[in-house]
Protein backbone atom coordinates (compact mmCIF):
# COMPACT_ATOMS: atom_id res chain seq x y z
CA UNK A 1 0.00 0.00 0.00
CA UNK A 2 2.81 2.40 0.88
CA UNK A 3 4.62 1.60 -2.38
CA UNK A 4 1.57 2.55 -4.45
CA UNK A 5 0.80 5.67 -2.41
CA UNK A 6 4.39 6.95 -2.44
CA UNK A 7 4.69 6.64 -6.20
CA UNK A 8 1.32 8.29 -6.65
CA UNK A 9 2.00 11.20 -4.31
CA UNK A 10 5.78 11.64 -4.21
CA UNK A 11 5.49 12.26 -0.47
CA UNK A 12 6.43 9.66 2.14
CA UNK A 13 4.49 11.50 4.86
CA UNK A 14 1.33 11.73 2.75
CA UNK A 15 1.74 8.09 1.72
CA UNK A 16 1.86 6.98 5.35
CA UNK A 17 -1.30 8.97 6.10
CA UNK A 18 -3.07 7.39 3.14
CA UNK A 19 -2.03 3.88 4.21
CA UNK A 20 -3.36 4.41 7.73
CA UNK A 21 -6.64 5.83 6.41
CA UNK A 22 -6.96 2.99 3.89
CA UNK A 23 -6.37 0.32 6.52
CA UNK A 24 -9.05 1.80 8.80
CA UNK A 25 -11.51 1.81 5.90
CA UNK A 26 -10.52 -1.74 4.96
CA UNK A 27 -11.19 -3.00 8.50
CA UNK A 28 -14.64 -1.42 8.39
CA UNK A 29 -15.68 -3.64 5.46
CA UNK A 30 -17.37 -6.91 6.57
CA UNK A 31 -15.04 -9.84 5.96
CA UNK A 32 -17.71 -11.68 3.96
CA UNK A 33 -17.76 -8.84 1.42
CA UNK A 34 -14.01 -8.93 0.77
CA UNK A 35 -13.35 -11.05 -2.32
CA UNK A 36 -9.73 -9.96 -2.73
CA UNK A 37 -7.82 -8.02 -0.04
CA UNK A 38 -5.27 -6.89 -2.64
CA UNK A 39 -7.94 -5.51 -4.97
CA UNK A 40 -9.84 -3.77 -2.20
CA UNK A 41 -6.76 -2.23 -0.60
CA UNK A 42 -5.42 -1.14 -3.99
CA UNK A 43 -8.76 0.49 -4.80
CA UNK A 44 -8.96 2.33 -1.48
CA UNK A 45 -5.37 3.55 -1.63
CA UNK A 46 -5.58 4.69 -5.24
CA UNK A 47 -8.84 6.58 -4.75
CA UNK A 48 -7.51 8.29 -1.62
CA UNK A 49 -4.41 9.30 -3.58
CA UNK A 50 -6.46 10.67 -6.46
CA UNK A 51 -8.47 12.78 -4.00
CA UNK A 52 -5.30 14.03 -2.34
CA UNK A 53 -3.58 14.87 -5.62
CA UNK A 54 -6.20 17.51 -6.33
CA UNK A 55 -5.27 19.50 -3.24
CA UNK A 56 -1.58 18.61 -3.64
CA UNK A 57 -1.48 20.15 -7.10
CA UNK A 58 -2.94 23.36 -5.70
CA UNK A 59 -0.26 23.45 -2.97
CA UNK A 60 2.50 22.86 -5.52
CA UNK A 61 1.25 25.67 -7.75
CA UNK A 62 2.04 28.09 -4.91
CA UNK A 63 5.29 26.34 -3.93
CA UNK A 64 8.37 28.55 -4.12
CA UNK A 65 10.86 26.97 -6.53
CA UNK A 66 10.68 23.62 -8.29
CA UNK A 67 8.65 21.03 -6.39
CA UNK A 68 10.63 17.86 -5.65
CA UNK A 69 9.38 14.62 -4.11
CA UNK A 70 10.45 13.50 -0.65
CA UNK A 71 13.34 11.02 -0.84
CA UNK A 72 12.88 7.61 0.76
CA UNK A 73 14.74 4.33 1.07
CA UNK A 74 14.48 1.89 -1.84
CA UNK A 75 16.02 -1.27 -0.33
CA UNK A 76 12.65 -2.40 1.00
CA UNK A 77 11.44 -3.02 -2.54
CA UNK A 78 13.85 -5.97 -2.87
CA UNK A 79 12.90 -6.44 -6.50
CA UNK A 80 14.61 -8.44 -9.21
CA UNK A 81 16.60 -6.29 -11.62
CA UNK A 82 14.46 -7.48 -14.54
CA UNK A 83 11.18 -6.30 -12.99
CA UNK A 84 9.42 -3.20 -14.38
CA UNK A 85 9.83 -1.42 -11.05
CA UNK A 86 13.58 -1.88 -11.00
CA UNK A 87 13.90 -1.06 -14.72
CA UNK A 88 12.22 2.30 -14.20
CA UNK A 89 14.05 2.98 -10.91
CA UNK A 90 10.65 4.08 -9.69
CA UNK A 91 11.73 5.51 -6.36
CA UNK A 92 14.38 7.77 -7.88
CA UNK A 93 13.76 11.49 -7.58
CA UNK A 94 14.18 11.90 -11.36
CA UNK A 95 11.46 9.32 -12.07
CA UNK A 96 9.03 10.81 -9.56
CA UNK A 97 9.58 14.28 -10.98
CA UNK A 98 8.57 12.96 -14.42
CA UNK A 99 5.54 11.18 -12.91
CA UNK A 100 4.48 14.54 -11.49
CA UNK A 101 4.01 15.78 -15.07
CA UNK A 102 1.25 13.22 -15.71
CA UNK A 103 -2.40 13.82 -14.90
CA UNK A 104 -3.60 12.08 -11.71
CA UNK A 105 -5.47 9.43 -13.72
CA UNK A 106 -2.52 8.79 -16.05
CA UNK A 107 -0.29 8.45 -13.02
CA UNK A 108 -2.66 6.00 -11.32
CA UNK A 109 -3.00 3.82 -14.42
CA UNK A 110 0.74 3.79 -15.08
CA UNK A 111 1.71 3.00 -11.49
CA UNK A 112 -0.83 0.18 -11.15
CA UNK A 113 -0.25 -1.39 -14.56
CA UNK A 114 3.44 -0.90 -15.28
CA UNK A 115 4.81 -1.12 -11.75
CA UNK A 116 2.40 -3.39 -9.90
CA UNK A 117 1.06 -5.63 -12.70
CA UNK A 118 -2.62 -4.77 -12.38
CA UNK A 119 -4.48 -5.58 -15.59
CA UNK A 120 -6.65 -2.95 -17.24
CA UNK A 121 -9.87 -4.61 -16.14
CA UNK A 122 -8.75 -4.34 -12.51
CA UNK A 123 -7.63 -0.75 -12.97
CA UNK A 124 -10.94 0.16 -14.63
CA UNK A 125 -12.79 -0.85 -11.47
CA UNK A 126 -10.36 1.11 -9.32
CA UNK A 127 -10.52 4.42 -11.22
CA UNK A 128 -14.09 3.95 -12.45
CA UNK A 129 -13.28 4.12 -16.15
CA UNK A 130 -13.60 1.58 -18.97
CA UNK A 131 -10.71 -0.80 -19.70
CA UNK A 132 -10.31 0.85 -23.10
CA UNK A 133 -10.04 4.29 -21.50
CA UNK A 134 -7.48 2.96 -19.01
CA UNK A 135 -5.44 1.44 -21.83
CA UNK A 136 -5.40 4.82 -23.59
CA UNK A 137 -4.37 6.61 -20.38
CA UNK A 138 -1.57 4.09 -19.88
CA UNK A 139 -0.39 4.51 -23.46
CA UNK A 140 -0.20 8.30 -23.11
CA UNK A 141 1.67 7.97 -19.84
CA UNK A 142 4.22 5.53 -21.31
CA UNK A 143 4.81 7.75 -24.33
CA UNK A 144 5.44 10.76 -22.10
CA UNK A 145 7.83 8.89 -19.81
CA UNK A 146 9.70 7.32 -22.72
CA UNK A 147 10.39 10.81 -24.09
CA UNK A 148 11.82 11.84 -20.71
CA UNK A 149 14.00 8.77 -20.11
CA UNK A 150 17.79 9.09 -20.36
CA UNK A 151 19.16 8.02 -23.73
CA UNK A 152 21.76 5.82 -22.04
CA UNK A 153 20.53 4.79 -18.57
CA UNK A 154 23.51 3.84 -16.37
CA UNK A 155 23.80 0.60 -14.47
CA UNK A 156 23.50 0.90 -10.65
CA UNK A 157 27.26 0.36 -10.41
CA UNK A 158 28.02 3.10 -12.94
CA UNK A 159 25.63 5.46 -11.16
CA UNK A 160 27.33 4.85 -7.79
CA UNK A 161 30.73 5.51 -9.37
CA UNK A 162 29.45 8.75 -10.90
CA UNK A 163 28.12 9.89 -7.53
CA UNK A 164 31.46 9.00 -5.90
CA UNK A 165 33.37 11.00 -8.53
CA UNK A 166 31.01 13.93 -8.07
CA UNK A 167 31.53 13.84 -4.29
CA UNK A 168 35.33 13.68 -4.69
CA UNK A 169 35.33 16.69 -7.03
CA UNK A 170 33.13 18.73 -4.70
CA UNK A 171 35.09 17.69 -1.61
CA UNK A 172 38.48 18.53 -3.14
CA UNK A 173 37.38 21.70 -4.95
CA UNK A 174 38.20 20.18 -8.34
CA UNK A 175 36.16 22.56 -10.48
CA UNK A 176 37.47 21.30 -13.81
CA UNK A 177 36.70 17.71 -12.84
CA UNK A 178 33.23 18.74 -11.70
CA UNK A 179 32.47 20.57 -14.96
CA UNK A 180 33.56 17.49 -16.93
CA UNK A 181 30.88 15.46 -15.13
CA UNK A 182 28.05 17.86 -15.92
CA UNK A 183 25.80 17.55 -18.99
CA UNK A 184 26.37 21.02 -20.42
CA UNK A 185 25.66 22.13 -23.97
CA UNK A 186 28.76 24.29 -23.96
CA UNK A 187 31.26 23.59 -21.21
CA UNK A 188 33.08 26.90 -21.97
CA UNK A 189 29.77 28.88 -20.94
CA UNK A 190 29.58 26.90 -17.61
CA UNK A 191 29.89 30.00 -15.42
CA UNK A 192 30.27 29.77 -11.66
CA UNK A 193 26.90 30.82 -10.26
CA UNK A 194 27.51 30.57 -6.54
CA UNK A 195 30.41 30.09 -4.13
CA UNK A 196 29.74 28.50 -0.76
CA UNK A 197 32.23 28.82 2.09
CA UNK A 198 32.25 27.15 5.50
CA UNK A 199 33.76 28.80 8.59
CA UNK A 200 34.87 26.29 11.16
CA UNK A 201 35.78 26.55 14.83
CA UNK A 202 37.01 23.67 16.94
CA UNK A 203 35.83 20.97 14.55
CA UNK A 204 32.32 22.39 14.03
CA UNK A 205 30.88 24.65 11.34
CA UNK A 206 29.99 28.04 12.79
CA UNK A 207 28.94 29.81 9.59
CA UNK A 208 27.90 28.97 6.03
CA UNK A 209 28.08 31.76 3.47
CA UNK A 210 26.78 31.65 -0.10
CA UNK A 211 27.87 34.31 -2.60
CA UNK A 212 25.80 34.58 -5.77
CA UNK A 213 26.34 38.22 -6.68
CA UNK A 214 27.63 38.18 -10.30
CA UNK A 215 29.86 41.20 -9.60
CA UNK A 216 31.67 39.31 -6.85
CA UNK A 217 32.13 36.26 -9.08
CA UNK A 218 33.26 38.09 -12.24
CA UNK A 219 36.99 37.85 -11.51
CA UNK A 220 36.68 34.19 -10.51
CA UNK A 221 34.97 33.32 -13.78
CA UNK A 222 37.41 35.37 -15.85
CA UNK A 223 40.50 33.82 -14.22
CA UNK A 224 39.20 30.23 -14.10
CA UNK A 225 40.64 29.12 -17.45
CA UNK A 226 43.98 30.97 -17.25
PDB file of C-alpha atoms in Angstrom:
ATOM      1  CA  UNK A   1       0.000   0.000   0.000  1.00  0.00           C
ATOM      2  CA  UNK A   2       2.807   2.405   0.877  1.00  0.00           C
ATOM      3  CA  UNK A   3       4.618   1.596  -2.383  1.00  0.00           C
ATOM      4  CA  UNK A   4       1.571   2.550  -4.455  1.00  0.00           C
ATOM      5  CA  UNK A   5       0.801   5.667  -2.406  1.00  0.00           C
ATOM      6  CA  UNK A   6       4.389   6.950  -2.439  1.00  0.00           C
ATOM      7  CA  UNK A   7       4.689   6.636  -6.196  1.00  0.00           C
ATOM      8  CA  UNK A   8       1.322   8.291  -6.655  1.00  0.00           C
ATOM      9  CA  UNK A   9       2.005  11.204  -4.306  1.00  0.00           C
ATOM     10  CA  UNK A  10       5.775  11.635  -4.214  1.00  0.00           C
ATOM     11  CA  UNK A  11       5.491  12.258  -0.470  1.00  0.00           C
ATOM     12  CA  UNK A  12       6.426   9.664   2.136  1.00  0.00           C
ATOM     13  CA  UNK A  13       4.492  11.499   4.863  1.00  0.00           C
ATOM     14  CA  UNK A  14       1.334  11.726   2.750  1.00  0.00           C
ATOM     15  CA  UNK A  15       1.740   8.089   1.718  1.00  0.00           C
ATOM     16  CA  UNK A  16       1.865   6.984   5.355  1.00  0.00           C
ATOM     17  CA  UNK A  17      -1.304   8.971   6.102  1.00  0.00           C
ATOM     18  CA  UNK A  18      -3.075   7.386   3.137  1.00  0.00           C
ATOM     19  CA  UNK A  19      -2.028   3.882   4.214  1.00  0.00           C
ATOM     20  CA  UNK A  20      -3.363   4.408   7.731  1.00  0.00           C
ATOM     21  CA  UNK A  21      -6.635   5.828   6.412  1.00  0.00           C
ATOM     22  CA  UNK A  22      -6.960   2.988   3.891  1.00  0.00           C
ATOM     23  CA  UNK A  23      -6.373   0.316   6.521  1.00  0.00           C
ATOM     24  CA  UNK A  24      -9.048   1.804   8.796  1.00  0.00           C
ATOM     25  CA  UNK A  25     -11.510   1.812   5.896  1.00  0.00           C
ATOM     26  CA  UNK A  26     -10.521  -1.740   4.962  1.00  0.00           C
ATOM     27  CA  UNK A  27     -11.191  -2.999   8.502  1.00  0.00           C
ATOM     28  CA  UNK A  28     -14.644  -1.420   8.387  1.00  0.00           C
ATOM     29  CA  UNK A  29     -15.681  -3.638   5.465  1.00  0.00           C
ATOM     30  CA  UNK A  30     -17.373  -6.915   6.571  1.00  0.00           C
ATOM     31  CA  UNK A  31     -15.039  -9.844   5.956  1.00  0.00           C
ATOM     32  CA  UNK A  32     -17.710 -11.677   3.958  1.00  0.00           C
ATOM     33  CA  UNK A  33     -17.759  -8.843   1.422  1.00  0.00           C
ATOM     34  CA  UNK A  34     -14.007  -8.933   0.769  1.00  0.00           C
ATOM     35  CA  UNK A  35     -13.353 -11.048  -2.323  1.00  0.00           C
ATOM     36  CA  UNK A  36      -9.732  -9.958  -2.728  1.00  0.00           C
ATOM     37  CA  UNK A  37      -7.820  -8.015  -0.038  1.00  0.00           C
ATOM     38  CA  UNK A  38      -5.271  -6.892  -2.640  1.00  0.00           C
ATOM     39  CA  UNK A  39      -7.938  -5.512  -4.968  1.00  0.00           C
ATOM     40  CA  UNK A  40      -9.842  -3.767  -2.200  1.00  0.00           C
ATOM     41  CA  UNK A  41      -6.762  -2.228  -0.603  1.00  0.00           C
ATOM     42  CA  UNK A  42      -5.421  -1.141  -3.992  1.00  0.00           C
ATOM     43  CA  UNK A  43      -8.755   0.487  -4.795  1.00  0.00           C
ATOM     44  CA  UNK A  44      -8.963   2.327  -1.485  1.00  0.00           C
ATOM     45  CA  UNK A  45      -5.367   3.551  -1.627  1.00  0.00           C
ATOM     46  CA  UNK A  46      -5.581   4.687  -5.244  1.00  0.00           C
ATOM     47  CA  UNK A  47      -8.840   6.584  -4.749  1.00  0.00           C
ATOM     48  CA  UNK A  48      -7.513   8.293  -1.622  1.00  0.00           C
ATOM     49  CA  UNK A  49      -4.408   9.302  -3.578  1.00  0.00           C
ATOM     50  CA  UNK A  50      -6.459  10.672  -6.458  1.00  0.00           C
ATOM     51  CA  UNK A  51      -8.465  12.780  -4.004  1.00  0.00           C
ATOM     52  CA  UNK A  52      -5.298  14.029  -2.338  1.00  0.00           C
ATOM     53  CA  UNK A  53      -3.579  14.867  -5.617  1.00  0.00           C
ATOM     54  CA  UNK A  54      -6.201  17.512  -6.334  1.00  0.00           C
ATOM     55  CA  UNK A  55      -5.267  19.495  -3.244  1.00  0.00           C
ATOM     56  CA  UNK A  56      -1.585  18.605  -3.638  1.00  0.00           C
ATOM     57  CA  UNK A  57      -1.476  20.154  -7.102  1.00  0.00           C
ATOM     58  CA  UNK A  58      -2.938  23.358  -5.699  1.00  0.00           C
ATOM     59  CA  UNK A  59      -0.261  23.449  -2.972  1.00  0.00           C
ATOM     60  CA  UNK A  60       2.502  22.861  -5.516  1.00  0.00           C
ATOM     61  CA  UNK A  61       1.250  25.672  -7.752  1.00  0.00           C
ATOM     62  CA  UNK A  62       2.039  28.095  -4.908  1.00  0.00           C
ATOM     63  CA  UNK A  63       5.288  26.336  -3.928  1.00  0.00           C
ATOM     64  CA  UNK A  64       8.373  28.549  -4.123  1.00  0.00           C
ATOM     65  CA  UNK A  65      10.862  26.974  -6.528  1.00  0.00           C
ATOM     66  CA  UNK A  66      10.675  23.618  -8.288  1.00  0.00           C
ATOM     67  CA  UNK A  67       8.648  21.029  -6.390  1.00  0.00           C
ATOM     68  CA  UNK A  68      10.630  17.864  -5.653  1.00  0.00           C
ATOM     69  CA  UNK A  69       9.379  14.619  -4.109  1.00  0.00           C
ATOM     70  CA  UNK A  70      10.451  13.499  -0.652  1.00  0.00           C
ATOM     71  CA  UNK A  71      13.343  11.016  -0.836  1.00  0.00           C
ATOM     72  CA  UNK A  72      12.880   7.608   0.763  1.00  0.00           C
ATOM     73  CA  UNK A  73      14.738   4.331   1.074  1.00  0.00           C
ATOM     74  CA  UNK A  74      14.479   1.886  -1.836  1.00  0.00           C
ATOM     75  CA  UNK A  75      16.023  -1.267  -0.334  1.00  0.00           C
ATOM     76  CA  UNK A  76      12.653  -2.400   1.001  1.00  0.00           C
ATOM     77  CA  UNK A  77      11.444  -3.024  -2.539  1.00  0.00           C
ATOM     78  CA  UNK A  78      13.854  -5.973  -2.873  1.00  0.00           C
ATOM     79  CA  UNK A  79      12.900  -6.440  -6.503  1.00  0.00           C
ATOM     80  CA  UNK A  80      14.606  -8.440  -9.214  1.00  0.00           C
ATOM     81  CA  UNK A  81      16.605  -6.294 -11.622  1.00  0.00           C
ATOM     82  CA  UNK A  82      14.455  -7.476 -14.536  1.00  0.00           C
ATOM     83  CA  UNK A  83      11.176  -6.299 -12.986  1.00  0.00           C
ATOM     84  CA  UNK A  84       9.422  -3.199 -14.380  1.00  0.00           C
ATOM     85  CA  UNK A  85       9.830  -1.420 -11.048  1.00  0.00           C
ATOM     86  CA  UNK A  86      13.585  -1.883 -11.004  1.00  0.00           C
ATOM     87  CA  UNK A  87      13.897  -1.056 -14.722  1.00  0.00           C
ATOM     88  CA  UNK A  88      12.223   2.297 -14.204  1.00  0.00           C
ATOM     89  CA  UNK A  89      14.047   2.982 -10.912  1.00  0.00           C
ATOM     90  CA  UNK A  90      10.652   4.083  -9.691  1.00  0.00           C
ATOM     91  CA  UNK A  91      11.733   5.515  -6.361  1.00  0.00           C
ATOM     92  CA  UNK A  92      14.381   7.774  -7.882  1.00  0.00           C
ATOM     93  CA  UNK A  93      13.764  11.490  -7.585  1.00  0.00           C
ATOM     94  CA  UNK A  94      14.176  11.898 -11.362  1.00  0.00           C
ATOM     95  CA  UNK A  95      11.460   9.325 -12.071  1.00  0.00           C
ATOM     96  CA  UNK A  96       9.028  10.808  -9.556  1.00  0.00           C
ATOM     97  CA  UNK A  97       9.576  14.284 -10.985  1.00  0.00           C
ATOM     98  CA  UNK A  98       8.569  12.957 -14.417  1.00  0.00           C
ATOM     99  CA  UNK A  99       5.544  11.177 -12.910  1.00  0.00           C
ATOM    100  CA  UNK A 100       4.477  14.537 -11.493  1.00  0.00           C
ATOM    101  CA  UNK A 101       4.012  15.776 -15.072  1.00  0.00           C
ATOM    102  CA  UNK A 102       1.249  13.222 -15.707  1.00  0.00           C
ATOM    103  CA  UNK A 103      -2.398  13.820 -14.902  1.00  0.00           C
ATOM    104  CA  UNK A 104      -3.597  12.076 -11.711  1.00  0.00           C
ATOM    105  CA  UNK A 105      -5.470   9.428 -13.724  1.00  0.00           C
ATOM    106  CA  UNK A 106      -2.517   8.787 -16.049  1.00  0.00           C
ATOM    107  CA  UNK A 107      -0.286   8.449 -13.025  1.00  0.00           C
ATOM    108  CA  UNK A 108      -2.659   6.000 -11.318  1.00  0.00           C
ATOM    109  CA  UNK A 109      -3.001   3.824 -14.416  1.00  0.00           C
ATOM    110  CA  UNK A 110       0.740   3.795 -15.076  1.00  0.00           C
ATOM    111  CA  UNK A 111       1.708   2.999 -11.495  1.00  0.00           C
ATOM    112  CA  UNK A 112      -0.833   0.184 -11.148  1.00  0.00           C
ATOM    113  CA  UNK A 113      -0.250  -1.391 -14.565  1.00  0.00           C
ATOM    114  CA  UNK A 114       3.442  -0.901 -15.277  1.00  0.00           C
ATOM    115  CA  UNK A 115       4.815  -1.118 -11.755  1.00  0.00           C
ATOM    116  CA  UNK A 116       2.396  -3.391  -9.905  1.00  0.00           C
ATOM    117  CA  UNK A 117       1.064  -5.626 -12.699  1.00  0.00           C
ATOM    118  CA  UNK A 118      -2.622  -4.765 -12.380  1.00  0.00           C
ATOM    119  CA  UNK A 119      -4.481  -5.579 -15.591  1.00  0.00           C
ATOM    120  CA  UNK A 120      -6.653  -2.949 -17.242  1.00  0.00           C
ATOM    121  CA  UNK A 121      -9.873  -4.608 -16.142  1.00  0.00           C
ATOM    122  CA  UNK A 122      -8.752  -4.337 -12.508  1.00  0.00           C
ATOM    123  CA  UNK A 123      -7.633  -0.749 -12.975  1.00  0.00           C
ATOM    124  CA  UNK A 124     -10.944   0.161 -14.632  1.00  0.00           C
ATOM    125  CA  UNK A 125     -12.792  -0.853 -11.471  1.00  0.00           C
ATOM    126  CA  UNK A 126     -10.364   1.115  -9.320  1.00  0.00           C
ATOM    127  CA  UNK A 127     -10.521   4.422 -11.222  1.00  0.00           C
ATOM    128  CA  UNK A 128     -14.090   3.950 -12.448  1.00  0.00           C
ATOM    129  CA  UNK A 129     -13.277   4.118 -16.152  1.00  0.00           C
ATOM    130  CA  UNK A 130     -13.604   1.581 -18.965  1.00  0.00           C
ATOM    131  CA  UNK A 131     -10.706  -0.803 -19.698  1.00  0.00           C
ATOM    132  CA  UNK A 132     -10.309   0.854 -23.104  1.00  0.00           C
ATOM    133  CA  UNK A 133     -10.036   4.287 -21.499  1.00  0.00           C
ATOM    134  CA  UNK A 134      -7.476   2.963 -19.015  1.00  0.00           C
ATOM    135  CA  UNK A 135      -5.439   1.441 -21.835  1.00  0.00           C
ATOM    136  CA  UNK A 136      -5.399   4.823 -23.588  1.00  0.00           C
ATOM    137  CA  UNK A 137      -4.372   6.610 -20.382  1.00  0.00           C
ATOM    138  CA  UNK A 138      -1.570   4.093 -19.883  1.00  0.00           C
ATOM    139  CA  UNK A 139      -0.385   4.506 -23.455  1.00  0.00           C
ATOM    140  CA  UNK A 140      -0.199   8.298 -23.113  1.00  0.00           C
ATOM    141  CA  UNK A 141       1.674   7.966 -19.837  1.00  0.00           C
ATOM    142  CA  UNK A 142       4.216   5.533 -21.311  1.00  0.00           C
ATOM    143  CA  UNK A 143       4.812   7.747 -24.333  1.00  0.00           C
ATOM    144  CA  UNK A 144       5.443  10.759 -22.105  1.00  0.00           C
ATOM    145  CA  UNK A 145       7.829   8.886 -19.810  1.00  0.00           C
ATOM    146  CA  UNK A 146       9.703   7.321 -22.715  1.00  0.00           C
ATOM    147  CA  UNK A 147      10.394  10.810 -24.088  1.00  0.00           C
ATOM    148  CA  UNK A 148      11.823  11.836 -20.714  1.00  0.00           C
ATOM    149  CA  UNK A 149      13.996   8.769 -20.112  1.00  0.00           C
ATOM    150  CA  UNK A 150      17.793   9.093 -20.356  1.00  0.00           C
ATOM    151  CA  UNK A 151      19.155   8.022 -23.732  1.00  0.00           C
ATOM    152  CA  UNK A 152      21.760   5.818 -22.039  1.00  0.00           C
ATOM    153  CA  UNK A 153      20.526   4.792 -18.570  1.00  0.00           C
ATOM    154  CA  UNK A 154      23.506   3.838 -16.368  1.00  0.00           C
ATOM    155  CA  UNK A 155      23.804   0.599 -14.466  1.00  0.00           C
ATOM    156  CA  UNK A 156      23.500   0.900 -10.654  1.00  0.00           C
ATOM    157  CA  UNK A 157      27.264   0.360 -10.410  1.00  0.00           C
ATOM    158  CA  UNK A 158      28.021   3.101 -12.937  1.00  0.00           C
ATOM    159  CA  UNK A 159      25.626   5.462 -11.157  1.00  0.00           C
ATOM    160  CA  UNK A 160      27.327   4.853  -7.792  1.00  0.00           C
ATOM    161  CA  UNK A 161      30.730   5.506  -9.366  1.00  0.00           C
ATOM    162  CA  UNK A 162      29.447   8.749 -10.902  1.00  0.00           C
ATOM    163  CA  UNK A 163      28.120   9.886  -7.527  1.00  0.00           C
ATOM    164  CA  UNK A 164      31.459   9.003  -5.904  1.00  0.00           C
ATOM    165  CA  UNK A 165      33.373  11.001  -8.527  1.00  0.00           C
ATOM    166  CA  UNK A 166      31.007  13.934  -8.067  1.00  0.00           C
ATOM    167  CA  UNK A 167      31.533  13.844  -4.291  1.00  0.00           C
ATOM    168  CA  UNK A 168      35.325  13.679  -4.692  1.00  0.00           C
ATOM    169  CA  UNK A 169      35.334  16.688  -7.027  1.00  0.00           C
ATOM    170  CA  UNK A 170      33.131  18.729  -4.705  1.00  0.00           C
ATOM    171  CA  UNK A 171      35.094  17.692  -1.613  1.00  0.00           C
ATOM    172  CA  UNK A 172      38.476  18.534  -3.144  1.00  0.00           C
ATOM    173  CA  UNK A 173      37.376  21.702  -4.947  1.00  0.00           C
ATOM    174  CA  UNK A 174      38.198  20.178  -8.342  1.00  0.00           C
ATOM    175  CA  UNK A 175      36.160  22.564 -10.480  1.00  0.00           C
ATOM    176  CA  UNK A 176      37.470  21.303 -13.814  1.00  0.00           C
ATOM    177  CA  UNK A 177      36.704  17.715 -12.840  1.00  0.00           C
ATOM    178  CA  UNK A 178      33.227  18.742 -11.704  1.00  0.00           C
ATOM    179  CA  UNK A 179      32.472  20.567 -14.961  1.00  0.00           C
ATOM    180  CA  UNK A 180      33.558  17.488 -16.928  1.00  0.00           C
ATOM    181  CA  UNK A 181      30.882  15.462 -15.132  1.00  0.00           C
ATOM    182  CA  UNK A 182      28.047  17.856 -15.925  1.00  0.00           C
ATOM    183  CA  UNK A 183      25.803  17.546 -18.989  1.00  0.00           C
ATOM    184  CA  UNK A 184      26.370  21.016 -20.418  1.00  0.00           C
ATOM    185  CA  UNK A 185      25.658  22.133 -23.974  1.00  0.00           C
ATOM    186  CA  UNK A 186      28.756  24.293 -23.963  1.00  0.00           C
ATOM    187  CA  UNK A 187      31.256  23.588 -21.213  1.00  0.00           C
ATOM    188  CA  UNK A 188      33.081  26.900 -21.966  1.00  0.00           C
ATOM    189  CA  UNK A 189      29.771  28.882 -20.940  1.00  0.00           C
ATOM    190  CA  UNK A 190      29.585  26.897 -17.613  1.00  0.00           C
ATOM    191  CA  UNK A 191      29.885  29.998 -15.423  1.00  0.00           C
ATOM    192  CA  UNK A 192      30.267  29.773 -11.663  1.00  0.00           C
ATOM    193  CA  UNK A 193      26.897  30.816 -10.261  1.00  0.00           C
ATOM    194  CA  UNK A 194      27.507  30.568  -6.536  1.00  0.00           C
ATOM    195  CA  UNK A 195      30.414  30.089  -4.134  1.00  0.00           C
ATOM    196  CA  UNK A 196      29.739  28.503  -0.756  1.00  0.00           C
ATOM    197  CA  UNK A 197      32.232  28.818   2.089  1.00  0.00           C
ATOM    198  CA  UNK A 198      32.253  27.153   5.498  1.00  0.00           C
ATOM    199  CA  UNK A 199      33.758  28.804   8.586  1.00  0.00           C
ATOM    200  CA  UNK A 200      34.867  26.288  11.163  1.00  0.00           C
ATOM    201  CA  UNK A 201      35.784  26.553  14.833  1.00  0.00           C
ATOM    202  CA  UNK A 202      37.009  23.666  16.939  1.00  0.00           C
ATOM    203  CA  UNK A 203      35.826  20.972  14.549  1.00  0.00           C
ATOM    204  CA  UNK A 204      32.318  22.392  14.028  1.00  0.00           C
ATOM    205  CA  UNK A 205      30.878  24.652  11.337  1.00  0.00           C
ATOM    206  CA  UNK A 206      29.986  28.045  12.786  1.00  0.00           C
ATOM    207  CA  UNK A 207      28.941  29.811   9.590  1.00  0.00           C
ATOM    208  CA  UNK A 208      27.905  28.966   6.034  1.00  0.00           C
ATOM    209  CA  UNK A 209      28.085  31.755   3.470  1.00  0.00           C
ATOM    210  CA  UNK A 210      26.784  31.647  -0.103  1.00  0.00           C
ATOM    211  CA  UNK A 211      27.868  34.311  -2.600  1.00  0.00           C
ATOM    212  CA  UNK A 212      25.800  34.580  -5.769  1.00  0.00           C
ATOM    213  CA  UNK A 213      26.336  38.225  -6.680  1.00  0.00           C
ATOM    214  CA  UNK A 214      27.629  38.179 -10.298  1.00  0.00           C
ATOM    215  CA  UNK A 215      29.857  41.196  -9.600  1.00  0.00           C
ATOM    216  CA  UNK A 216      31.670  39.310  -6.847  1.00  0.00           C
ATOM    217  CA  UNK A 217      32.128  36.261  -9.082  1.00  0.00           C
ATOM    218  CA  UNK A 218      33.256  38.090 -12.240  1.00  0.00           C
ATOM    219  CA  UNK A 219      36.992  37.848 -11.514  1.00  0.00           C
ATOM    220  CA  UNK A 220      36.683  34.192 -10.506  1.00  0.00           C
ATOM    221  CA  UNK A 221      34.969  33.318 -13.782  1.00  0.00           C
ATOM    222  CA  UNK A 222      37.410  35.372 -15.847  1.00  0.00           C
ATOM    223  CA  UNK A 223      40.499  33.817 -14.220  1.00  0.00           C
ATOM    224  CA  UNK A 224      39.196  30.231 -14.096  1.00  0.00           C
ATOM    225  CA  UNK A 225      40.644  29.123 -17.450  1.00  0.00           C
ATOM    226  CA  UNK A 226      43.977  30.970 -17.247  1.00  0.00           C
TER     227      UNK A 226
END
